[in-house]
XYZ file of C-alpha atoms in Angstrom:
648
model
C 68.348 43.168 -11.583
C 67.585 45.550 -8.759
C 64.500 46.891 -10.594
C 63.387 43.325 -11.348
C 63.779 42.413 -7.666
C 61.675 45.422 -6.679
C 58.961 44.343 -9.144
C 58.868 40.849 -7.657
C 58.644 42.234 -4.124
C 55.889 44.625 -5.207
C 53.936 41.803 -6.839
C 54.284 39.607 -3.781
C 53.080 42.459 -1.617
C 49.995 43.076 -3.778
C 49.137 39.372 -3.947
C 49.439 38.874 -0.192
C 48.216 42.173 1.168
C 46.033 43.846 -1.455
C 44.391 40.815 -3.095
C 45.189 38.374 -0.304
C 41.624 37.733 0.832
C 40.481 37.089 -2.735
C 43.185 34.528 -3.493
C 42.898 32.822 -0.093
C 39.154 32.458 -0.622
C 39.724 31.100 -4.141
C 42.316 28.605 -2.889
C 40.001 27.423 -0.139
C 37.121 26.955 -2.573
C 39.320 24.873 -4.836
C 40.792 22.695 -2.080
C 38.078 22.604 0.628
C 34.349 22.170 0.247
C 31.362 21.814 2.535
C 29.933 18.469 1.424
C 26.268 17.576 1.984
C 25.430 14.386 3.882
C 21.926 13.240 2.923
C 19.630 12.512 5.850
C 18.209 9.043 6.184
C 14.772 9.088 4.627
C 11.915 8.039 6.897
C 10.399 4.592 6.543
C 7.039 3.808 4.964
C 4.990 1.236 6.861
C 1.781 -0.688 6.268
C -1.094 -0.309 8.718
C 0.125 -3.297 10.769
C 3.716 -2.028 10.950
C 5.075 -4.092 8.055
C 7.903 -2.277 6.290
C 7.064 -1.067 2.771
C 10.005 1.239 2.025
C 13.184 2.039 3.918
C 16.521 3.772 3.426
C 19.473 1.449 3.865
C 22.815 3.152 4.652
C 25.706 1.960 2.485
C 29.375 2.688 3.113
C 32.589 2.935 1.109
C 35.751 2.399 3.189
C 38.940 3.989 1.834
C 42.467 4.371 3.144
C 44.782 7.390 3.069
C 48.113 5.569 2.755
C 50.190 8.683 3.570
C 48.520 9.655 6.855
C 50.007 6.990 9.222
C 53.631 7.468 10.301
C 56.181 4.966 9.022
C 56.449 3.357 12.451
C 52.661 3.002 12.811
C 52.264 1.746 9.244
C 54.984 -0.917 9.537
C 53.799 -2.168 12.916
C 50.139 -2.515 11.950
C 50.126 -3.367 8.230
C 50.368 -7.125 8.886
C 47.489 -7.231 11.439
C 45.388 -5.038 9.111
C 46.068 -7.357 6.153
C 45.140 -10.398 8.262
C 41.841 -8.777 9.292
C 40.990 -7.782 5.704
C 41.800 -11.319 4.592
C 39.365 -12.828 7.112
C 36.691 -10.360 5.994
C 36.969 -10.783 2.209
C 38.553 -14.199 1.752
C 41.519 -12.870 -0.195
C 44.989 -13.673 1.100
C 46.762 -11.558 3.709
C 49.745 -11.289 1.358
C 47.548 -9.771 -1.319
C 46.396 -6.974 0.971
C 49.887 -6.292 2.341
C 51.202 -5.963 -1.206
C 48.375 -3.629 -2.256
C 48.695 -1.437 0.850
C 52.455 -1.044 0.406
C 51.918 -0.250 -3.253
C 49.346 2.417 -2.312
C 51.800 4.035 0.104
C 54.605 3.955 -2.457
C 52.318 5.570 -5.052
C 51.184 8.173 -2.516
C 47.575 7.016 -2.915
C 45.429 8.913 -0.446
C 42.114 7.355 -1.563
C 42.717 3.597 -1.734
C 39.457 1.597 -1.758
C 39.141 -1.181 0.829
C 35.410 -1.973 0.690
C 32.573 -0.648 -1.430
C 28.807 -0.431 -0.868
C 28.791 -2.380 2.414
C 26.140 -2.407 5.159
C 26.442 -0.923 8.625
C 27.442 -4.201 10.297
C 30.402 -4.650 7.971
C 31.293 -0.973 8.296
C 31.397 -1.212 12.097
C 33.559 -4.340 11.809
C 36.085 -2.871 9.353
C 36.586 0.416 11.158
C 37.737 -1.585 14.196
C 40.501 -3.325 12.242
C 44.102 -2.568 13.295
C 45.388 0.787 12.008
C 41.913 1.823 10.828
C 40.753 1.973 14.439
C 43.118 4.911 14.949
C 40.691 7.085 12.947
C 41.173 9.544 10.106
C 44.070 11.584 11.435
C 46.371 8.809 12.699
C 45.087 5.767 10.847
C 44.065 7.137 7.439
C 40.469 5.880 7.686
C 38.103 7.444 5.130
C 34.369 6.649 5.390
C 31.815 7.748 2.818
C 28.138 7.104 3.436
C 25.288 6.921 0.945
C 21.697 5.724 1.269
C 19.702 3.375 -0.918
C 15.906 3.126 -0.976
C 14.627 -0.441 -0.822
C 11.171 -2.032 -0.927
C 11.030 -5.179 1.241
C 7.806 -6.334 -0.457
C 9.505 -6.292 -3.856
C 7.295 -5.415 -6.807
C 4.028 -5.513 -4.854
C 2.515 -1.988 -4.722
C 5.919 -0.558 -5.675
C 4.450 2.193 -7.835
C 1.866 3.157 -5.227
C 4.523 3.235 -2.499
C 6.544 5.322 -4.943
C 9.795 7.239 -4.694
C 11.377 10.696 -4.713
C 14.402 11.223 -6.956
C 16.512 14.228 -7.788
C 17.671 14.582 -11.384
C 20.937 16.108 -12.587
C 19.311 19.540 -12.869
C 18.206 19.488 -9.239
C 14.525 18.880 -9.989
C 12.611 16.312 -7.969
C 10.591 13.522 -9.567
C 7.904 12.311 -7.182
C 5.689 9.252 -7.461
C 3.323 7.490 -5.084
C 3.156 7.858 -1.319
C 6.918 8.193 -0.920
C 6.971 11.101 -3.359
C 3.797 12.751 -2.063
C 4.930 12.967 1.542
C 8.675 13.209 0.939
C 9.238 16.929 1.261
C 6.899 17.361 4.221
C 7.714 14.311 6.356
C 10.072 11.676 4.945
C 13.045 13.664 3.661
C 14.558 14.948 6.918
C 17.360 17.551 7.127
C 20.736 17.005 5.484
C 23.997 17.207 7.414
C 27.325 18.745 6.346
C 30.960 17.684 6.393
C 34.150 19.461 5.315
C 36.231 17.718 2.643
C 39.649 18.509 1.225
C 40.761 17.975 -2.342
C 43.649 15.495 -2.563
C 44.200 15.445 -6.329
C 42.824 13.603 -9.316
C 39.394 15.068 -8.617
C 39.102 13.191 -5.327
C 37.903 14.641 -2.036
C 38.798 13.371 1.425
C 36.926 14.177 4.671
C 39.011 16.428 6.893
C 37.666 14.795 10.074
C 36.080 11.408 10.812
C 32.911 13.034 12.166
C 30.241 15.311 10.719
C 30.228 19.045 11.431
C 26.413 19.044 11.239
C 24.745 15.684 11.780
C 21.848 14.868 9.447
C 18.370 14.611 11.011
C 16.455 11.609 9.795
C 12.991 12.014 8.315
C 9.767 11.008 10.023
C 8.172 7.609 9.431
C 4.767 7.413 7.750
C 2.226 4.694 8.438
C -0.025 4.027 5.481
C -3.484 2.505 5.370
C -2.244 -0.408 3.237
C -3.078 -3.874 4.576
C -0.283 -6.179 3.392
C -2.569 -9.215 3.398
C -5.233 -7.557 1.247
C -2.515 -5.990 -0.922
C -0.999 -9.401 -1.589
C -4.427 -10.840 -2.454
C -5.238 -7.960 -4.834
C -1.839 -8.032 -6.543
C -1.877 -11.735 -7.345
C -5.563 -11.818 -8.308
C -4.960 -9.005 -10.817
C -1.724 -10.534 -12.112
C -3.375 -13.906 -12.721
C -6.192 -12.342 -14.739
C -3.890 -10.092 -16.778
C -1.822 -13.117 -17.758
C -4.909 -15.183 -18.575
C -6.406 -12.538 -20.872
C -3.053 -11.220 -22.176
C -4.167 -7.691 -21.297
C -2.025 -4.582 -21.691
C -2.425 -3.280 -18.142
C -4.807 -3.077 -15.235
C -5.422 -1.756 -11.756
C -7.341 -2.735 -8.644
C -8.215 -0.718 -5.533
C -9.735 -1.895 -2.257
C -11.155 0.820 0.013
C -12.584 0.625 3.524
C -16.147 1.890 3.230
C -16.576 3.947 6.396
C -13.164 5.634 6.524
C -12.020 5.791 2.903
C -8.744 4.078 3.857
C -7.046 2.461 0.861
C -6.343 -1.122 1.919
C -4.812 -2.222 -1.378
C -3.851 -0.578 -4.655
C -2.143 -2.496 -7.435
C -1.122 -1.287 -10.907
C 0.400 -3.733 -13.352
C 1.550 -3.058 -16.916
C 3.147 -5.365 -19.469
C 6.663 -4.852 -20.773
C 8.037 -5.880 -24.171
C 8.860 -9.351 -22.831
C 5.264 -9.942 -21.778
C 5.981 -9.685 -18.045
C 3.871 -7.537 -15.743
C 5.262 -5.055 -13.229
C 4.297 -1.872 -11.366
C 4.717 0.352 -14.375
C 2.494 3.414 -13.796
C -0.060 4.414 -11.182
C -3.061 3.782 -13.420
C -5.501 3.796 -10.492
C -4.765 7.443 -9.684
C -3.465 8.904 -12.933
C -5.226 7.195 -15.863
C -8.583 8.624 -16.870
C -10.777 6.790 -19.380
C -14.386 6.326 -20.418
C -16.003 4.117 -17.756
C -18.640 2.462 -19.926
C -21.452 0.686 -18.098
C -20.171 1.432 -14.594
C -21.323 5.021 -15.288
C -24.909 3.808 -15.755
C -25.224 3.647 -11.972
C -24.195 7.306 -11.729
C -26.740 8.256 -14.377
C -29.553 6.262 -12.754
C -28.689 7.642 -9.310
C -29.001 11.183 -10.681
C -32.354 10.422 -12.302
C -33.721 8.669 -9.197
C -32.659 11.587 -7.020
C -34.347 14.048 -9.403
C -37.420 11.763 -9.309
C -37.716 11.803 -13.086
C -37.646 7.991 -13.252
C -38.238 5.054 -10.937
C -36.831 1.543 -10.969
C -40.260 0.166 -11.853
C -40.654 2.329 -14.979
C -40.900 0.297 -18.189
C -38.717 1.126 -21.204
C -38.920 -0.248 -24.756
C -35.456 -1.348 -25.967
C -36.610 -1.071 -29.613
C -35.190 -4.440 -30.683
C -31.799 -3.523 -29.273
C -31.023 -0.522 -31.532
C -31.657 3.194 -31.055
C -30.558 5.975 -33.391
C -29.691 9.589 -32.551
C -28.536 11.926 -35.321
C -27.477 8.911 -37.371
C -25.447 7.408 -34.508
C -26.652 4.070 -33.219
C -26.804 2.735 -29.664
C -26.860 -1.064 -29.552
C -27.413 -3.714 -26.923
C -24.992 -6.595 -26.605
C -27.950 -8.962 -27.002
C -29.106 -9.169 -30.613
C -32.756 -8.131 -30.877
C -32.718 -6.344 -27.533
C -34.701 -7.183 -24.409
C -38.152 -5.960 -25.426
C -39.999 -3.886 -22.847
C -38.216 -4.036 -19.488
C -38.140 -2.089 -16.242
C -35.260 0.202 -15.291
C -34.290 -2.309 -12.593
C -34.097 -5.088 -15.181
C -32.168 -2.795 -17.542
C -29.442 -2.365 -14.913
C -29.360 -6.114 -14.251
C -28.810 -6.988 -17.914
C -26.870 -3.731 -18.599
C -29.109 -2.707 -21.487
C -27.597 0.276 -23.291
C -30.775 1.148 -25.148
C -33.015 1.056 -22.066
C -30.764 3.329 -19.997
C -30.182 5.733 -22.892
C -33.904 5.907 -23.676
C -34.768 6.565 -20.014
C -32.187 9.332 -19.573
C -33.053 10.883 -22.950
C -36.750 10.996 -22.086
C -36.093 12.495 -18.648
C -33.506 15.130 -19.592
C -33.588 15.826 -23.339
C -35.330 19.158 -22.780
C -33.198 20.087 -19.773
C -29.762 18.451 -20.082
C -28.254 21.002 -17.710
C -30.401 19.561 -14.919
C -28.729 16.175 -15.431
C -25.275 17.773 -15.420
C -26.070 19.759 -12.275
C -27.106 16.575 -10.479
C -23.808 14.932 -11.444
C -22.016 18.019 -10.132
C -24.021 17.822 -6.886
C -22.643 14.308 -6.414
C -19.093 15.741 -6.744
C -18.379 13.823 -9.932
C -16.837 16.843 -11.663
C -14.034 17.585 -9.192
C -10.689 16.030 -8.441
C -10.277 14.172 -5.173
C -7.419 16.502 -4.222
C -5.100 13.608 -3.494
C -1.589 14.094 -2.109
C -0.318 11.709 -4.796
C 0.518 13.689 -7.919
C -0.897 12.978 -11.346
C -4.668 12.931 -10.781
C -6.478 14.385 -13.823
C -9.743 16.278 -13.596
C -12.904 14.290 -14.448
C -14.455 15.027 -17.826
C -18.212 15.695 -17.982
C -19.598 17.511 -21.061
C -21.678 20.562 -20.175
C -23.864 22.432 -22.699
C -23.065 25.697 -20.895
C -19.310 25.317 -21.384
C -18.012 25.976 -24.881
C -15.126 23.526 -25.066
C -16.225 21.358 -27.980
C -17.333 18.440 -25.821
C -21.086 19.000 -26.024
C -23.046 17.866 -29.061
C -26.515 16.676 -30.020
C -25.717 13.147 -28.836
C -23.646 14.041 -25.753
C -26.488 13.377 -23.270
C -27.372 10.001 -24.793
C -23.742 8.866 -25.013
C -23.099 9.952 -21.425
C -25.989 7.806 -20.206
C -24.062 4.614 -20.900
C -20.578 5.853 -20.110
C -19.156 7.443 -23.263
C -17.964 11.045 -23.596
C -17.215 11.163 -19.860
C -13.912 10.208 -18.270
C -12.844 9.204 -14.747
C -9.925 7.510 -13.062
C -10.566 4.173 -11.341
C -10.202 5.848 -7.932
C -12.697 8.585 -8.824
C -15.225 5.955 -9.923
C -14.628 3.884 -6.798
C -15.151 6.928 -4.563
C -18.690 7.245 -5.943
C -19.471 3.531 -5.485
C -18.040 3.705 -1.977
C -20.432 6.583 -1.226
C -23.367 4.392 -2.263
C -22.077 1.613 0.003
C -21.626 4.200 2.792
C -25.285 5.302 2.698
C -24.583 8.414 0.650
C -21.588 9.777 2.560
C -18.693 10.394 0.163
C -15.340 10.177 1.928
C -11.954 11.138 0.576
C -9.589 8.238 -0.172
C -6.971 8.061 2.577
C -3.436 6.744 2.087
C -1.927 7.673 5.473
C -2.922 6.901 9.040
C -0.247 8.862 10.861
C 3.253 10.305 10.825
C 5.557 9.141 13.616
C 8.940 9.866 15.113
C 9.864 6.609 16.825
C 6.810 5.848 19.018
C 5.529 9.412 19.072
C 2.679 10.411 16.769
C 3.533 13.684 15.009
C 0.548 14.030 12.659
C -2.603 11.883 12.837
C -4.790 11.585 9.735
C -8.544 11.377 10.175
C -11.462 10.680 7.882
C -12.277 13.523 5.488
C -15.817 13.897 4.189
C -16.184 15.223 0.646
C -19.987 15.246 0.691
C -22.058 14.178 3.734
C -24.896 13.024 1.466
C -24.646 12.734 -2.314
C -28.280 11.601 -2.504
C -31.206 10.652 -0.300
C -31.355 7.404 1.678
C -34.287 6.333 -0.484
C -32.135 6.611 -3.613
C -29.216 4.844 -1.899
C -31.424 1.911 -0.910
C -32.765 1.548 -4.450
C -29.302 1.708 -6.034
C -27.905 -0.799 -3.515
C -30.669 -3.225 -4.436
C -29.958 -2.739 -8.132
C -26.279 -3.582 -7.566
C -27.154 -6.662 -5.502
C -29.435 -7.907 -8.290
C -26.653 -7.479 -10.861
C -24.627 -10.097 -8.993
C -27.492 -12.345 -7.970
C -29.218 -12.648 -11.343
C -27.790 -10.097 -13.795
C -24.593 -9.694 -15.827
C -22.537 -10.501 -12.733
C -24.376 -13.726 -11.915
C -21.223 -15.770 -12.616
C -19.758 -14.122 -9.536
C -22.639 -15.022 -7.233
C -21.808 -17.110 -4.191
C -24.261 -18.343 -1.568
C -21.474 -18.127 1.039
C -21.053 -14.353 1.012
C -22.901 -11.449 -0.574
C -21.520 -8.951 -3.068
C -22.962 -6.046 -5.016
C -21.579 -4.285 -8.054
C -21.769 -3.333 -11.702
C -19.984 -4.774 -14.696
C -18.546 -2.483 -17.334
C -17.384 -3.121 -20.904
C -16.248 -0.066 -22.811
C -14.884 0.197 -26.331
C -11.494 1.882 -26.638
C -10.134 3.544 -29.788
C -13.536 2.930 -31.420
C -12.896 5.631 -34.031
C -10.396 3.281 -35.696
C -11.771 -0.233 -36.208
C -8.262 -1.610 -36.753
C -7.235 -0.443 -33.267
C -10.558 -1.220 -31.551
C -10.008 -2.683 -28.098
C -11.881 -2.856 -24.810
C -11.734 -1.746 -21.193
C -13.272 -4.285 -18.826
C -14.273 -3.188 -15.354
C -16.196 -4.134 -12.252
C -17.010 -1.816 -9.355
C -18.886 -2.708 -6.190
C -18.771 -3.526 -2.494
C -19.092 -6.380 -0.012
C -20.822 -7.696 2.054
C -23.863 -6.386 0.240
C -26.072 -5.970 3.319
C -23.431 -4.280 5.498
C -20.567 -3.106 3.260
C -17.119 -3.031 4.836
C -15.040 -2.790 1.649
C -15.561 -1.305 -1.790
C -13.468 -2.398 -4.736
C -12.881 -1.584 -8.396
C -11.045 -3.601 -11.035
C -10.167 -2.054 -14.407
C -8.348 -4.066 -17.097
C -7.307 -2.471 -20.395
C -7.079 -4.186 -23.756
C -7.679 -7.855 -22.959
C -7.148 -10.224 -25.876
C -10.490 -10.180 -27.712
C -10.043 -13.792 -28.767
C -9.960 -14.838 -25.096
C -12.684 -12.494 -23.785
C -13.390 -8.859 -23.011
C -16.668 -8.524 -21.071
C -16.362 -6.988 -17.620
C -18.108 -9.930 -15.965
C -15.570 -12.360 -17.454
C -12.355 -10.323 -17.241
C -12.587 -7.997 -14.214
C -15.399 -9.610 -12.238
C -13.410 -12.727 -11.194
C -10.677 -10.496 -9.735
C -13.302 -8.746 -7.606
C -14.765 -12.073 -6.469
C -11.369 -13.574 -5.622
C -10.444 -10.538 -3.545
C -13.780 -10.560 -1.700
C -13.634 -14.320 -1.177
C -10.089 -14.323 0.201
C -10.728 -11.328 2.438
C -13.679 -13.243 3.881
C -11.466 -16.288 4.397
C -8.214 -14.677 5.558
C -9.557 -11.483 7.129
C -12.957 -12.247 8.668
C -15.422 -9.403 8.333
C -16.902 -10.188 11.760
C -14.209 -9.277 14.262
C -15.973 -10.485 17.375
C -18.851 -12.704 18.372
C -21.155 -11.792 21.233
C -21.185 -14.246 24.139
C -24.138 -16.599 23.979
C -26.095 -16.730 27.262
C -26.984 -20.410 27.071
C -28.015 -22.215 30.255
C -27.675 -26.021 30.506
C -29.712 -27.106 33.538
C -28.137 -30.581 33.697
C -24.596 -29.217 33.780
C -25.569 -26.578 36.346
C -27.172 -29.206 38.619
C -24.097 -31.477 38.386
C -21.800 -28.579 39.269
C -23.912 -27.530 42.262
C -23.961 -31.124 43.534
C -20.180 -31.396 43.124
C -19.565 -28.041 44.832
C -21.796 -28.857 47.828
C -20.177 -32.247 48.395
C -16.665 -30.797 48.071
C -17.424 -28.093 50.663
C -19.027 -30.517 53.148
C -16.732 -33.553 53.070
C -13.045 -33.211 53.937
C -12.159 -36.405 55.914
C -15.450 -38.329 55.632
C -16.226 -40.451 52.553
C -19.004 -38.764 50.562
C -21.677 -40.464 48.473
C -20.491 -40.046 44.868
C -23.015 -42.408 43.295
C -24.842 -40.735 40.446
C -22.013 -38.232 39.837
C -20.194 -38.050 36.498
C -16.898 -39.945 36.596
C -14.695 -36.867 36.092
C -16.428 -34.947 38.877
C -16.096 -37.869 41.301
C -12.435 -38.345 40.345
C -11.591 -34.674 40.923
C -13.466 -34.574 44.222
C -11.880 -37.716 45.722
C -8.344 -36.959 44.534
C -8.577 -33.489 46.092
C -9.405 -35.284 49.372
C -6.130 -37.259 49.044
C -7.607 -40.595 47.949
C -6.145 -42.864 45.252
C -9.014 -43.551 42.875
C -9.370 -46.682 40.741
C -12.075 -46.551 38.073
C -13.750 -49.393 36.210
C -15.921 -48.367 33.277
C -17.098 -45.058 31.766
C -20.073 -42.887 32.614
C -21.845 -42.255 35.936
C -20.661 -43.800 39.247
C -22.880 -46.705 40.313
C -20.867 -48.259 43.179
C -18.103 -47.123 45.552
C -15.825 -49.422 47.588
C -15.846 -47.164 50.695
C -19.254 -46.579 52.242
C -20.619 -43.097 52.761
C -19.755 -41.589 56.188
C -16.616 -43.722 56.778
C -13.563 -41.761 58.018
C -10.786 -41.758 55.404
C -7.018 -41.188 55.404
C -4.707 -39.736 52.782
C -3.462 -42.100 50.050
C -6.260 -44.576 50.847
C -7.515 -46.449 47.754
C -11.126 -46.340 46.648
C -12.693 -48.245 43.741
C -15.491 -46.791 41.668
C -17.661 -48.994 39.463
C -19.260 -47.242 36.551
């Protein structure tokens, strides 16, 4: 027994003195932890200050039933139950029973309220007993944050999110994801918690050891009015044509600011929602909207002119056994390049580009490169693919004997809607290509932290002469070409329709991409816009002018109506000699006569009335027009409140 006692003492000594630090550290790790308190994420605002995304704090209120002393518990349990009853609607007796049961069961984590807002949290923590805090009253508060979008589903994908998965990796989408780490996320706080059994952790104090620092707010370029217009115009057309998905972007011409961006996809129930950011991340063959890029390159190289005549060969051309066809059976005969763009003749454009570049295709590719069509826009929003342009000098399997001809009318190349729009915006902006902008500034309260300014990708993608010719071509498309259904005498638009076959290698899966890209007003562009709709129901319609064009027109029309393009009107310097003479006569009489009756005959009634009443007279008027008679003669001394009759 003595030896056994010595062994126990020795073991106790080694545990406490030799390995003491190790076991104390292990015990602390198992019973106490430094818990992270997420910082409130910064808000995302529209350009006018409308809230697009915000973090809402939510609170769970729990009660440590063992912390209060018996005296405190018994004296305050009834008032606490009464307060909880008024808050929730349940009876006071119910809460008193549950609280006593929690104390009897030694429950140190009893839930009182879950997922409540700050107002309710502030109210509950002031209830009797709970207002004594964590140490005396047993109050346990746990805070979480929830990201909400006040505009609902409108632009939800473009506004985006930042989420952390179970492995600690972040998933970022849209503006919220792009600027999360740098500006929105903030700095997390820390709070010590103690394990109280059953895998539950209780805060040791009712305050944070390190307070979280909220993230900055970002102000986007989105205009909520234009965004609402674009969203509903796209949704209406998708539903009408039973399309799979679509996107629309509205950009301010001079600055590149994105005023609206909507992406809608269809779910299995046939409803449309912000599914993916197609505008930024989906690259596809543009079809006829690329014809403008091809013609711009050729005009800039001066290998063609808009007046050049091309034979459409009865609407069918053949290259290495592959046929290029016009949508009009029999073709258009011999037409100019300008007319070919108006009617969107595939054969005419292909023949013109083939003739100009067949012996030097690299020259055509180099011109496209010079217009920055081969590079990404370097957007902060993730997911932008690189444009695809076949190049005979690059051995990647994309170049073939028919690559040049197929490129001419938009096949074999691939761009996202935003990449295509950036080119059209450059044409509208007299050749200056600007980078699409999603943010205006980053703020902390009312203080600007980071301002965002216009970024120029290319100060001049082509000469002013080429720009002017291309602008005229796009105006003619709307006025008398394939987009003539969109023409309105009330406001001018310019643009190009596009209809591209999709999955054309398999006739059973053949579908279409309908698009329209352009700008408005045509003579002084303020906005550029692109609409791309994938897989409309062929039985309803699939041409770009019918499917995507009306969305463009509706957006332009409503922006004109709801957001006038002309912000101010210059003052008109119009002189009315009659009015000026009447005023001078009135002013002279008013300055001369104070207590002597003036001659008001010939004066307008309202002038005479104002003059005489200012002199203190009570005026009675008979008739309308110019004063013909007055009851008090000119030059007679008058007194205040004296009556005078005027006959008109």
